[in-house]
Coordinates of C-alpha atoms in Angstrom, one line a residue:
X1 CA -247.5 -62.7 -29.5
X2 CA -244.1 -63.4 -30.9
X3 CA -242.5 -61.8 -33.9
X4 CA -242.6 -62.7 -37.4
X5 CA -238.6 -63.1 -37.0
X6 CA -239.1 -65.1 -34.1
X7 CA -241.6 -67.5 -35.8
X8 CA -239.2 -68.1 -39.3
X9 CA -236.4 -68.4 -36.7
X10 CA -238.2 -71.4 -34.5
X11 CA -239.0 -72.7 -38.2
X12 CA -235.7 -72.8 -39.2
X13 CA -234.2 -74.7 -36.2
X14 CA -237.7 -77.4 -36.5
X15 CA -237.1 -77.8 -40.3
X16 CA -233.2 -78.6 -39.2
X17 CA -234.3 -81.3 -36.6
X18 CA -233.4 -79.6 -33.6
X19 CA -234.7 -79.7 -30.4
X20 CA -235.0 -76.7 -28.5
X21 CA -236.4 -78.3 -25.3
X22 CA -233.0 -79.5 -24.6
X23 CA -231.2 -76.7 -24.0
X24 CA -230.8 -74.9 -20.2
X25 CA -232.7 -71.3 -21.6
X26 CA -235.7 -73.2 -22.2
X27 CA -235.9 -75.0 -19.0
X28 CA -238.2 -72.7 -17.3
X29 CA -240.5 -71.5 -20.5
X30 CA -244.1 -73.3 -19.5
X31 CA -244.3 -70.8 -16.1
X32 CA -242.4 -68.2 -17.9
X33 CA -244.9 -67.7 -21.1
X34 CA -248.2 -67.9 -18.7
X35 CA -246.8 -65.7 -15.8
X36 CA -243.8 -63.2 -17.8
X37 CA -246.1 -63.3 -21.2
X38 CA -245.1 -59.7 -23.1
X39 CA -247.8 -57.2 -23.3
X40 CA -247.6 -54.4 -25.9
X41 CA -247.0 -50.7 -25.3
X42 CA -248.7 -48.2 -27.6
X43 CA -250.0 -48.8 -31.1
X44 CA -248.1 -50.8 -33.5
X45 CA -248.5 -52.5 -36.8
X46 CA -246.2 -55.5 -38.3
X47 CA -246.5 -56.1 -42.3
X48 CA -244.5 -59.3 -42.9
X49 CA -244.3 -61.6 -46.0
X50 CA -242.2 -64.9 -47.6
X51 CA -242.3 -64.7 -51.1
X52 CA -240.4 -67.8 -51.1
X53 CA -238.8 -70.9 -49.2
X54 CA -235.6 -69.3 -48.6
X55 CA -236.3 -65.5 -48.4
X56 CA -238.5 -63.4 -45.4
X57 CA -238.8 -59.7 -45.0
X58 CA -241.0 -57.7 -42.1
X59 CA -241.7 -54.0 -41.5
X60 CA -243.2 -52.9 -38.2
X61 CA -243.9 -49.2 -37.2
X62 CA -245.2 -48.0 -33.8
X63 CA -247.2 -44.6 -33.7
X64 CA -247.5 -44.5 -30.2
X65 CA -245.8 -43.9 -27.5
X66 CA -243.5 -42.7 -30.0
X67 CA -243.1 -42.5 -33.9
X68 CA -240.5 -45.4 -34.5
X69 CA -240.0 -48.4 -36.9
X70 CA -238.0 -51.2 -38.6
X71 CA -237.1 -53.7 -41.7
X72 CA -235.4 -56.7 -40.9
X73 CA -234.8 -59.6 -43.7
X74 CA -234.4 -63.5 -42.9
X75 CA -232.3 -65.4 -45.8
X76 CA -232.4 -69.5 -45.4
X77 CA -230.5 -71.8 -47.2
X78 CA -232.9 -74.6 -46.2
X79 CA -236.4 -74.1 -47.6
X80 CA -238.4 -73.2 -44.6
X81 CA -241.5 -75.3 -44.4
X82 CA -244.7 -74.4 -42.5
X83 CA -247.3 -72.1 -42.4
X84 CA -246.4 -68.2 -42.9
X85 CA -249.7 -67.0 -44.0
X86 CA -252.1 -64.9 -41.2
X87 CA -254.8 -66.5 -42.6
X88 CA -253.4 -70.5 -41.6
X89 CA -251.1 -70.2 -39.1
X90 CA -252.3 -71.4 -36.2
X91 CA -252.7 -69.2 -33.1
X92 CA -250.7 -71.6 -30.8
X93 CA -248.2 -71.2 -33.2
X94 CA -247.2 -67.6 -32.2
X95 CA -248.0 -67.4 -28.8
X96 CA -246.2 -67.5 -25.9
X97 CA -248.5 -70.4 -23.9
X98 CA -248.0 -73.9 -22.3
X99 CA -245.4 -75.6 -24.1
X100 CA -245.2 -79.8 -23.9
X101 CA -241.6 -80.6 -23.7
X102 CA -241.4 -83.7 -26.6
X103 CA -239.8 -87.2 -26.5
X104 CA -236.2 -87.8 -26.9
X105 CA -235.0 -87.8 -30.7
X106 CA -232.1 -89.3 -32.0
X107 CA -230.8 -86.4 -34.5
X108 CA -228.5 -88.2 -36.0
X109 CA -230.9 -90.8 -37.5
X110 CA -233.9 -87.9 -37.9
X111 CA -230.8 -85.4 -39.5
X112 CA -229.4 -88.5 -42.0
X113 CA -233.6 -89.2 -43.2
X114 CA -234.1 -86.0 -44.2
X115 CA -230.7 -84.0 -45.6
X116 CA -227.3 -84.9 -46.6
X117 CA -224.8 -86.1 -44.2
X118 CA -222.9 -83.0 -45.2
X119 CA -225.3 -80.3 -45.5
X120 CA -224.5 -77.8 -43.3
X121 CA -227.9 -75.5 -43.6
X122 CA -227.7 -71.6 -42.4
X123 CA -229.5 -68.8 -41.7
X124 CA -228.9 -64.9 -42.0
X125 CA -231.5 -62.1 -40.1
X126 CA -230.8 -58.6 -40.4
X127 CA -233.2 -55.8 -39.0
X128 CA -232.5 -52.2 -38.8
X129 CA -234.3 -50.0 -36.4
X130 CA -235.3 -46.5 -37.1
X131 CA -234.9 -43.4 -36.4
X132 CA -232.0 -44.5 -34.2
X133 CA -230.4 -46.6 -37.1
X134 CA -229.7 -49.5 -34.1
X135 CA -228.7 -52.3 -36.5
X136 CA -229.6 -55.9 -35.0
X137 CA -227.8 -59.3 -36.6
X138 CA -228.0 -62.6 -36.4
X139 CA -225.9 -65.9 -38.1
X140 CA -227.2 -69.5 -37.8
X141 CA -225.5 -72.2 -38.8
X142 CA -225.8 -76.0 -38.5
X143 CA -222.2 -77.6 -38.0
X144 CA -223.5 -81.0 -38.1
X145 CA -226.9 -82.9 -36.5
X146 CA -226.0 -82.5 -32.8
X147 CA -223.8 -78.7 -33.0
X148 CA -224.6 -75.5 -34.1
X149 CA -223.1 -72.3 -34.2
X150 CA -225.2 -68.8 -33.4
X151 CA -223.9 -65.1 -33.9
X152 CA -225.3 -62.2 -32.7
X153 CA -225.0 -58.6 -33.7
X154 CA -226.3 -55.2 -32.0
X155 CA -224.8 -51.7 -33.1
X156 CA -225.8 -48.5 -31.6
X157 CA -224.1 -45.4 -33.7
X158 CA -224.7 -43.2 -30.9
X159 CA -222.1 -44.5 -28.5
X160 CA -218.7 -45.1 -29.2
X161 CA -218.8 -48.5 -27.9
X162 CA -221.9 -49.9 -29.4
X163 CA -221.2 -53.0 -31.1
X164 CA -222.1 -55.9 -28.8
X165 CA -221.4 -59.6 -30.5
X166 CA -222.3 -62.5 -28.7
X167 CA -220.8 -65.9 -30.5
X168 CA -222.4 -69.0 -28.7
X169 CA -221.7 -72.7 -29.8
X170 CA -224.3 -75.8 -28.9
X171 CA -224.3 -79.0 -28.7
X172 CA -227.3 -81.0 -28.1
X173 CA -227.8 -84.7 -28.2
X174 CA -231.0 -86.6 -27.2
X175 CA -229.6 -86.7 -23.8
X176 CA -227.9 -83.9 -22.6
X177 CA -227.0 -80.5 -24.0
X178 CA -224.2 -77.9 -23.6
X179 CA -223.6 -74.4 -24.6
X180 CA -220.5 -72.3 -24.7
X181 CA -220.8 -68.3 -24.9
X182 CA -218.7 -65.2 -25.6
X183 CA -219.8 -61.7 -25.7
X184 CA -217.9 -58.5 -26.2
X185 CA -219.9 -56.9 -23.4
X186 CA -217.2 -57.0 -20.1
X187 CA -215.6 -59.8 -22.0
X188 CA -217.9 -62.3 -20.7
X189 CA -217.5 -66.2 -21.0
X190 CA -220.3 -68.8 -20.3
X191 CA -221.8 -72.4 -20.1
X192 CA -224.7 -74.0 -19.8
X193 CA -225.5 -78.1 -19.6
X194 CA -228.6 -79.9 -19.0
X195 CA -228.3 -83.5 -18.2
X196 CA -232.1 -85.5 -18.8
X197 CA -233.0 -88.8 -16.8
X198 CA -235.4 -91.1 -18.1
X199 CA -236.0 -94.2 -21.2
X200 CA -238.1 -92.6 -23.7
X201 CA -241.7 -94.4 -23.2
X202 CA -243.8 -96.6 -26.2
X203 CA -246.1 -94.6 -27.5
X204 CA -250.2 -95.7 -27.0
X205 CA -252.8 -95.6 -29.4
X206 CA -255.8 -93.9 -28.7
X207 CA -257.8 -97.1 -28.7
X208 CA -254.9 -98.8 -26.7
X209 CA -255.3 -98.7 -22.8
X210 CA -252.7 -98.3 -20.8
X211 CA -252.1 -100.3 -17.4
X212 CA -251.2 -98.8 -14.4
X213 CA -247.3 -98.9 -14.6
X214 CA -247.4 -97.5 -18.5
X215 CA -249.7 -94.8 -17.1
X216 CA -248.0 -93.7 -14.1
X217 CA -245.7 -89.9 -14.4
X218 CA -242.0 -91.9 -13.1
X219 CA -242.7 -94.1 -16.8
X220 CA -244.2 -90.9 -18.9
X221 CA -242.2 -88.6 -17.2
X222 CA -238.8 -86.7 -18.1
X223 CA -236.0 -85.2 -15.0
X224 CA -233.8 -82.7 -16.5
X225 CA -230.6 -81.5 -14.1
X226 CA -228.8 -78.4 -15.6
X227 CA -226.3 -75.5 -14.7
X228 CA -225.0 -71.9 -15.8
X229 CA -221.6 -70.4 -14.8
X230 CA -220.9 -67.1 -16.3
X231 CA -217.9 -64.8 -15.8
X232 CA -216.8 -61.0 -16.8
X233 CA -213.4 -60.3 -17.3
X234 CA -213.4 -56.5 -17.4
X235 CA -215.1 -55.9 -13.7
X236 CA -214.5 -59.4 -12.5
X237 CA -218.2 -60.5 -12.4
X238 CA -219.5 -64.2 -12.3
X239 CA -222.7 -66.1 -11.5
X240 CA -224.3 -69.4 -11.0
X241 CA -227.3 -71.2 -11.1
X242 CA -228.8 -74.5 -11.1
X243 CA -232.0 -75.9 -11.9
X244 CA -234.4 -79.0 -12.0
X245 CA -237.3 -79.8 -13.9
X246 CA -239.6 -82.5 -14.0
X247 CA -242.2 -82.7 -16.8
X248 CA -244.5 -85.0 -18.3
X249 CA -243.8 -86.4 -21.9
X250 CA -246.6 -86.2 -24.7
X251 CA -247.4 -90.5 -24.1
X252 CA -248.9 -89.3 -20.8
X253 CA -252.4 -89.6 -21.4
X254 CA -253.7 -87.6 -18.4
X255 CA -253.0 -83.8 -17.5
X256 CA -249.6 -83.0 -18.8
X257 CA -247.4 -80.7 -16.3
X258 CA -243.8 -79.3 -15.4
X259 CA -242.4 -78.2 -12.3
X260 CA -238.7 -76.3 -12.0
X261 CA -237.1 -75.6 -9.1
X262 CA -234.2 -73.1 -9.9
X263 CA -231.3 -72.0 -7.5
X264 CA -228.8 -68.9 -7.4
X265 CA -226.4 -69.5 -5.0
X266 CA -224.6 -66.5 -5.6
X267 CA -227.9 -64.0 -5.0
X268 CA -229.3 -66.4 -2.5
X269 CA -232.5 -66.6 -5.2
X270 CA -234.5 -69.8 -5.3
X271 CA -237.5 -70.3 -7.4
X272 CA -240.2 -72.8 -7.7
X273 CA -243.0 -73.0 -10.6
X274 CA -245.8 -75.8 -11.1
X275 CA -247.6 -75.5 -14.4
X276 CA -250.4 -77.7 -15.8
X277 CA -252.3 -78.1 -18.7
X278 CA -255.7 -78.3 -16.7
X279 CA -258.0 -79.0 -19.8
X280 CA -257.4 -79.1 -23.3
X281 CA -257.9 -75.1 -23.5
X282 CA -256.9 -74.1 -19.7
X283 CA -253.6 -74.4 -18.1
X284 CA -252.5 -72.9 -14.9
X285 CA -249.2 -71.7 -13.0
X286 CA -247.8 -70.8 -10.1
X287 CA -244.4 -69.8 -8.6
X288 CA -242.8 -69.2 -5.6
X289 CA -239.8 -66.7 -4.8
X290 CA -237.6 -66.7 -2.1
X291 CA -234.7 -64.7 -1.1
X292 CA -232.6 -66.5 1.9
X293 CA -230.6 -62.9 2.7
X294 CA -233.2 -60.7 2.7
X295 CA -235.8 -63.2 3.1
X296 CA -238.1 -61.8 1.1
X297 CA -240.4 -63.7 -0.8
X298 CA -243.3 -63.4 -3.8
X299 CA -245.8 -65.7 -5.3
X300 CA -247.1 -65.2 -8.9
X301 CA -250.4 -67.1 -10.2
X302 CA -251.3 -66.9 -13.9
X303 CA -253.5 -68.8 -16.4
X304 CA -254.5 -69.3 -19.8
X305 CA -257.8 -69.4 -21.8
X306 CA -258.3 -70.9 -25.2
X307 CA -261.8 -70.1 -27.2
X308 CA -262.7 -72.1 -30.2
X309 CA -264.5 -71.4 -33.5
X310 CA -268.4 -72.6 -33.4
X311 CA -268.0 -74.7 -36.7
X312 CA -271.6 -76.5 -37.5
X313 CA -271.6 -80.3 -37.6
X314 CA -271.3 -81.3 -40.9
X315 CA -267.7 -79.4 -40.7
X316 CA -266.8 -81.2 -37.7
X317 CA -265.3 -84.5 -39.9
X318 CA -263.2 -82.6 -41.8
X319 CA -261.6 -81.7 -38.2
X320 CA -258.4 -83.6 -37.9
X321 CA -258.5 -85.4 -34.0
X322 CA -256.4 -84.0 -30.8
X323 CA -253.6 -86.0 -29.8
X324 CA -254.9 -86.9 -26.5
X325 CA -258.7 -86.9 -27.2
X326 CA -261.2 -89.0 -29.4
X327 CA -263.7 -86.3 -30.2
X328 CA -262.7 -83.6 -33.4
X329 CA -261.9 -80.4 -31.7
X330 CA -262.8 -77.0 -33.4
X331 CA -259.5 -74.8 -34.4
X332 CA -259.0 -72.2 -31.7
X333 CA -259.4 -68.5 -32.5
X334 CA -258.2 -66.8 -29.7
X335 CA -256.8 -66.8 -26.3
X336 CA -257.0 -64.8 -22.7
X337 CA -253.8 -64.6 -20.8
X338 CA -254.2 -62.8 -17.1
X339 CA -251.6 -63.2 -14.3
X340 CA -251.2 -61.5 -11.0
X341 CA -249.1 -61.6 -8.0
X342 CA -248.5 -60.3 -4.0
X343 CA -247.0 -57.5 -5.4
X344 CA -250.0 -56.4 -6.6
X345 CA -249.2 -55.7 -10.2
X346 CA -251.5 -58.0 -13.1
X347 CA -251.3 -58.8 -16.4
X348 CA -253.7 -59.4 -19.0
X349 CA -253.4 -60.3 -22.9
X350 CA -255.6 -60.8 -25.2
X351 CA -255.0 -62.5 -28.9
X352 CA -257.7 -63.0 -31.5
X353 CA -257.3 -63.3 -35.7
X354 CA -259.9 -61.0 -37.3
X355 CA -260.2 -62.4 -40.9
X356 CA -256.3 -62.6 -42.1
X357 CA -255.5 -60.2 -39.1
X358 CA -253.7 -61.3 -35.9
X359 CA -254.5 -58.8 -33.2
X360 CA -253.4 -58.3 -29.6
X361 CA -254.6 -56.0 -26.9
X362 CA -253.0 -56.4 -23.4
X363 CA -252.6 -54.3 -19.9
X364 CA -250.6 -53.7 -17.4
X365 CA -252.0 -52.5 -13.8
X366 CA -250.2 -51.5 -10.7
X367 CA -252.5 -51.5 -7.8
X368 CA -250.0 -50.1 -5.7
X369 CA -249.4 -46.8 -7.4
X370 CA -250.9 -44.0 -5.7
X371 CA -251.5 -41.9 -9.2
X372 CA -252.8 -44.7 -12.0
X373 CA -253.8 -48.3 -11.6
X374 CA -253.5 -48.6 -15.2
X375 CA -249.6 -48.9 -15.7
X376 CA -249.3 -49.8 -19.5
X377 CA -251.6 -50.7 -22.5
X378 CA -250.9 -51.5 -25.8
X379 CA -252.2 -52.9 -29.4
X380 CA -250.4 -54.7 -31.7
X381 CA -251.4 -56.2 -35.7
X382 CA -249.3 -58.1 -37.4
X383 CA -250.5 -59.7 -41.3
X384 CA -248.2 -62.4 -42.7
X385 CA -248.3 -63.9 -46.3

């Protein structure tokens, strides 16, 4: 389950018309949120609320494993639309599961409908962490429909060089995508690009059938090419990687999937995930590791389990329908995430709302250790309004 921050942040960037998907980081996020989902340690409780559009403030304490806590504040000049109440929001919303990559958008045209051709919209988060007094920062701001401008801030008082600022600049058309980076740690420069293949499809109606070409994954389909170079000035450290992905685009109306195939030449480190969305409240993944100078290897397999509310029938046409399915579909209510691997260690989540109360219990076990199986467990609340 994400943070509140996390959530007004994604809402921030939607509201703004931009399109996450594009971007390198994101390339790998279907395998990554059903195989690498975060499980809780401890006991913790997150209080969060929006009192307005523009203005968000969250206070979390942990009580175990040890006594720590936070308040962070999120300050919008664009009014931040959506659902920030723990009673509405849907579950999906704030869960790390399945994601369908979406359609090509021209954001010029979708930035010029909805704002001024010269707004330039921002977005300040500050969050303070205690009893360390680790102060955390971030700075948002749009530059204009396709570029945007992100700084971020960490400070650790207890060392004498604890401020870490990393300053990173995008620019993301419907096409193709780059990102520069700085950060003060080893002086480090960066860039990422993601180059996507393919016509954006015509959308179906429900009632519409599609023939055999309009249905097939090369016409529903989107190939995305990117790269990452990194370098460290101080102790002369670089990197690379590559990556492919092929995913399906929300027109096609059968199972939607992804596959990546990632590669660091540098490490010898390739990578290979498949993820599908198996039924409307299933969807599995698997990935392959492999190491070409060491040759070793690891396979992960993880999936996820939606349950939905038992509404009777007379509540069923007030039911808004799914995207891909004729029939109204109760909301969901909670989700089971497990996922395991040949190193023997597995993962399981589980996220429910009780009433206006969005709760999490997950588990970590290590069937190799030779004291405890049971590695890590952890609760977490969080109540938004």
């Amino acid at each position: 389950m994400i943070e509140y921050k996390e959530y007004i942040i994604r809402l921030f960037f939607e509201n703004t018309c931009w399109n996450s998907d594009n971007l390198y980081s994101f390339l790998c996020e279907s395998s990554k949120n059903i195989l690498d989902f975060h499980v809780s340690k401890g006991l913790s409780f997150n209080i969060s609320s929006s009192p307005s559009e523009n203005f968000a403030s969250s206070y979390c304490l942990s009580l175990s494993p040890d006594l720590n806590g936070s308040i962070g504040y999120i300050v919008s000049s664009f009014p931040l639309y959506g659902s920030k109440n723990s009673h509405t929001i849907p579950i999906n919303k704030i869960s790390e599961v399945y994601h369908q990559v979406q359609e090509f958008k021209d954001l010029k045209k979708c930035w010029n409908q909805t704002f001024n051709s010269r707004r330039k919209d921002y977005l300040f988060y500050g969050r303070m962490y205690f009893p360390e007094l680790l102060l955390e920062g971030l700075y948002a701001r749009k530059i204009s429909p396709t570029k945007q401008f992100i700084l971020s801030y960490f400070n650790n008082p207890e060392k004498s060089d604890g401020i870490s600022l990393t300053a990173q600049f995008q620019h993301n058309t419907s096409k193709w995508s780059t990102e520069y980076t700085y950060s003060t740690d080893d002086a480090m420069f960066g860039f990422r690009g993601l180059w996507n293949f393919g016509e954006v499809p015509k959308r179906v109606s429900i009632n519409e059938k599609q023939n055999d070409d309009s249905a097939s994954l090369s016409n529903n389909g989107q190939l995305s090419i990117g790269t990452e170079v990194y370098y460290g000035i101080f102790h002369k450290i670089g990197g690379l990687s590559t990556a492919l992905r092929f995913t399906t685009l929300p027109s096609y109306i059968k199972n939607p999937l992804t596959m990546t195939l990632t590669l660091n030449p540098v490490m010898g480190h390739i990578s290979a995930a498949y993820s599908i969305k198996a039924g409307n409240d299933f969807s599995l993944s698997s990935r392959f590791n492999f190491n070409i100078f060491s040759y070793e290897s690891t396979l992960d397999l993880g999936f996820e389990l939606w349950r939905r509310s038992q509404l009777p029938e007379s509540s069923l046409s007030q039911i808004p329908l799914s995207s891909d399915l004729a029939v109204p579909l109760n909301p969901r209510t909670s989700i089971i995430k497990l996922s395991t691997g040949s190193r023997k260690n597995i993962r399981i989540l589980w996220e429910w709302r009780y009433k206006g109360l969005l709760c999490s219990f997950g588990a970590i076990f290590d069937l190799n250790s030779h004291l405890s199986i049971l590695k890590s467990f952890g609760f977490e609340f969080q109540c938004f309004s």
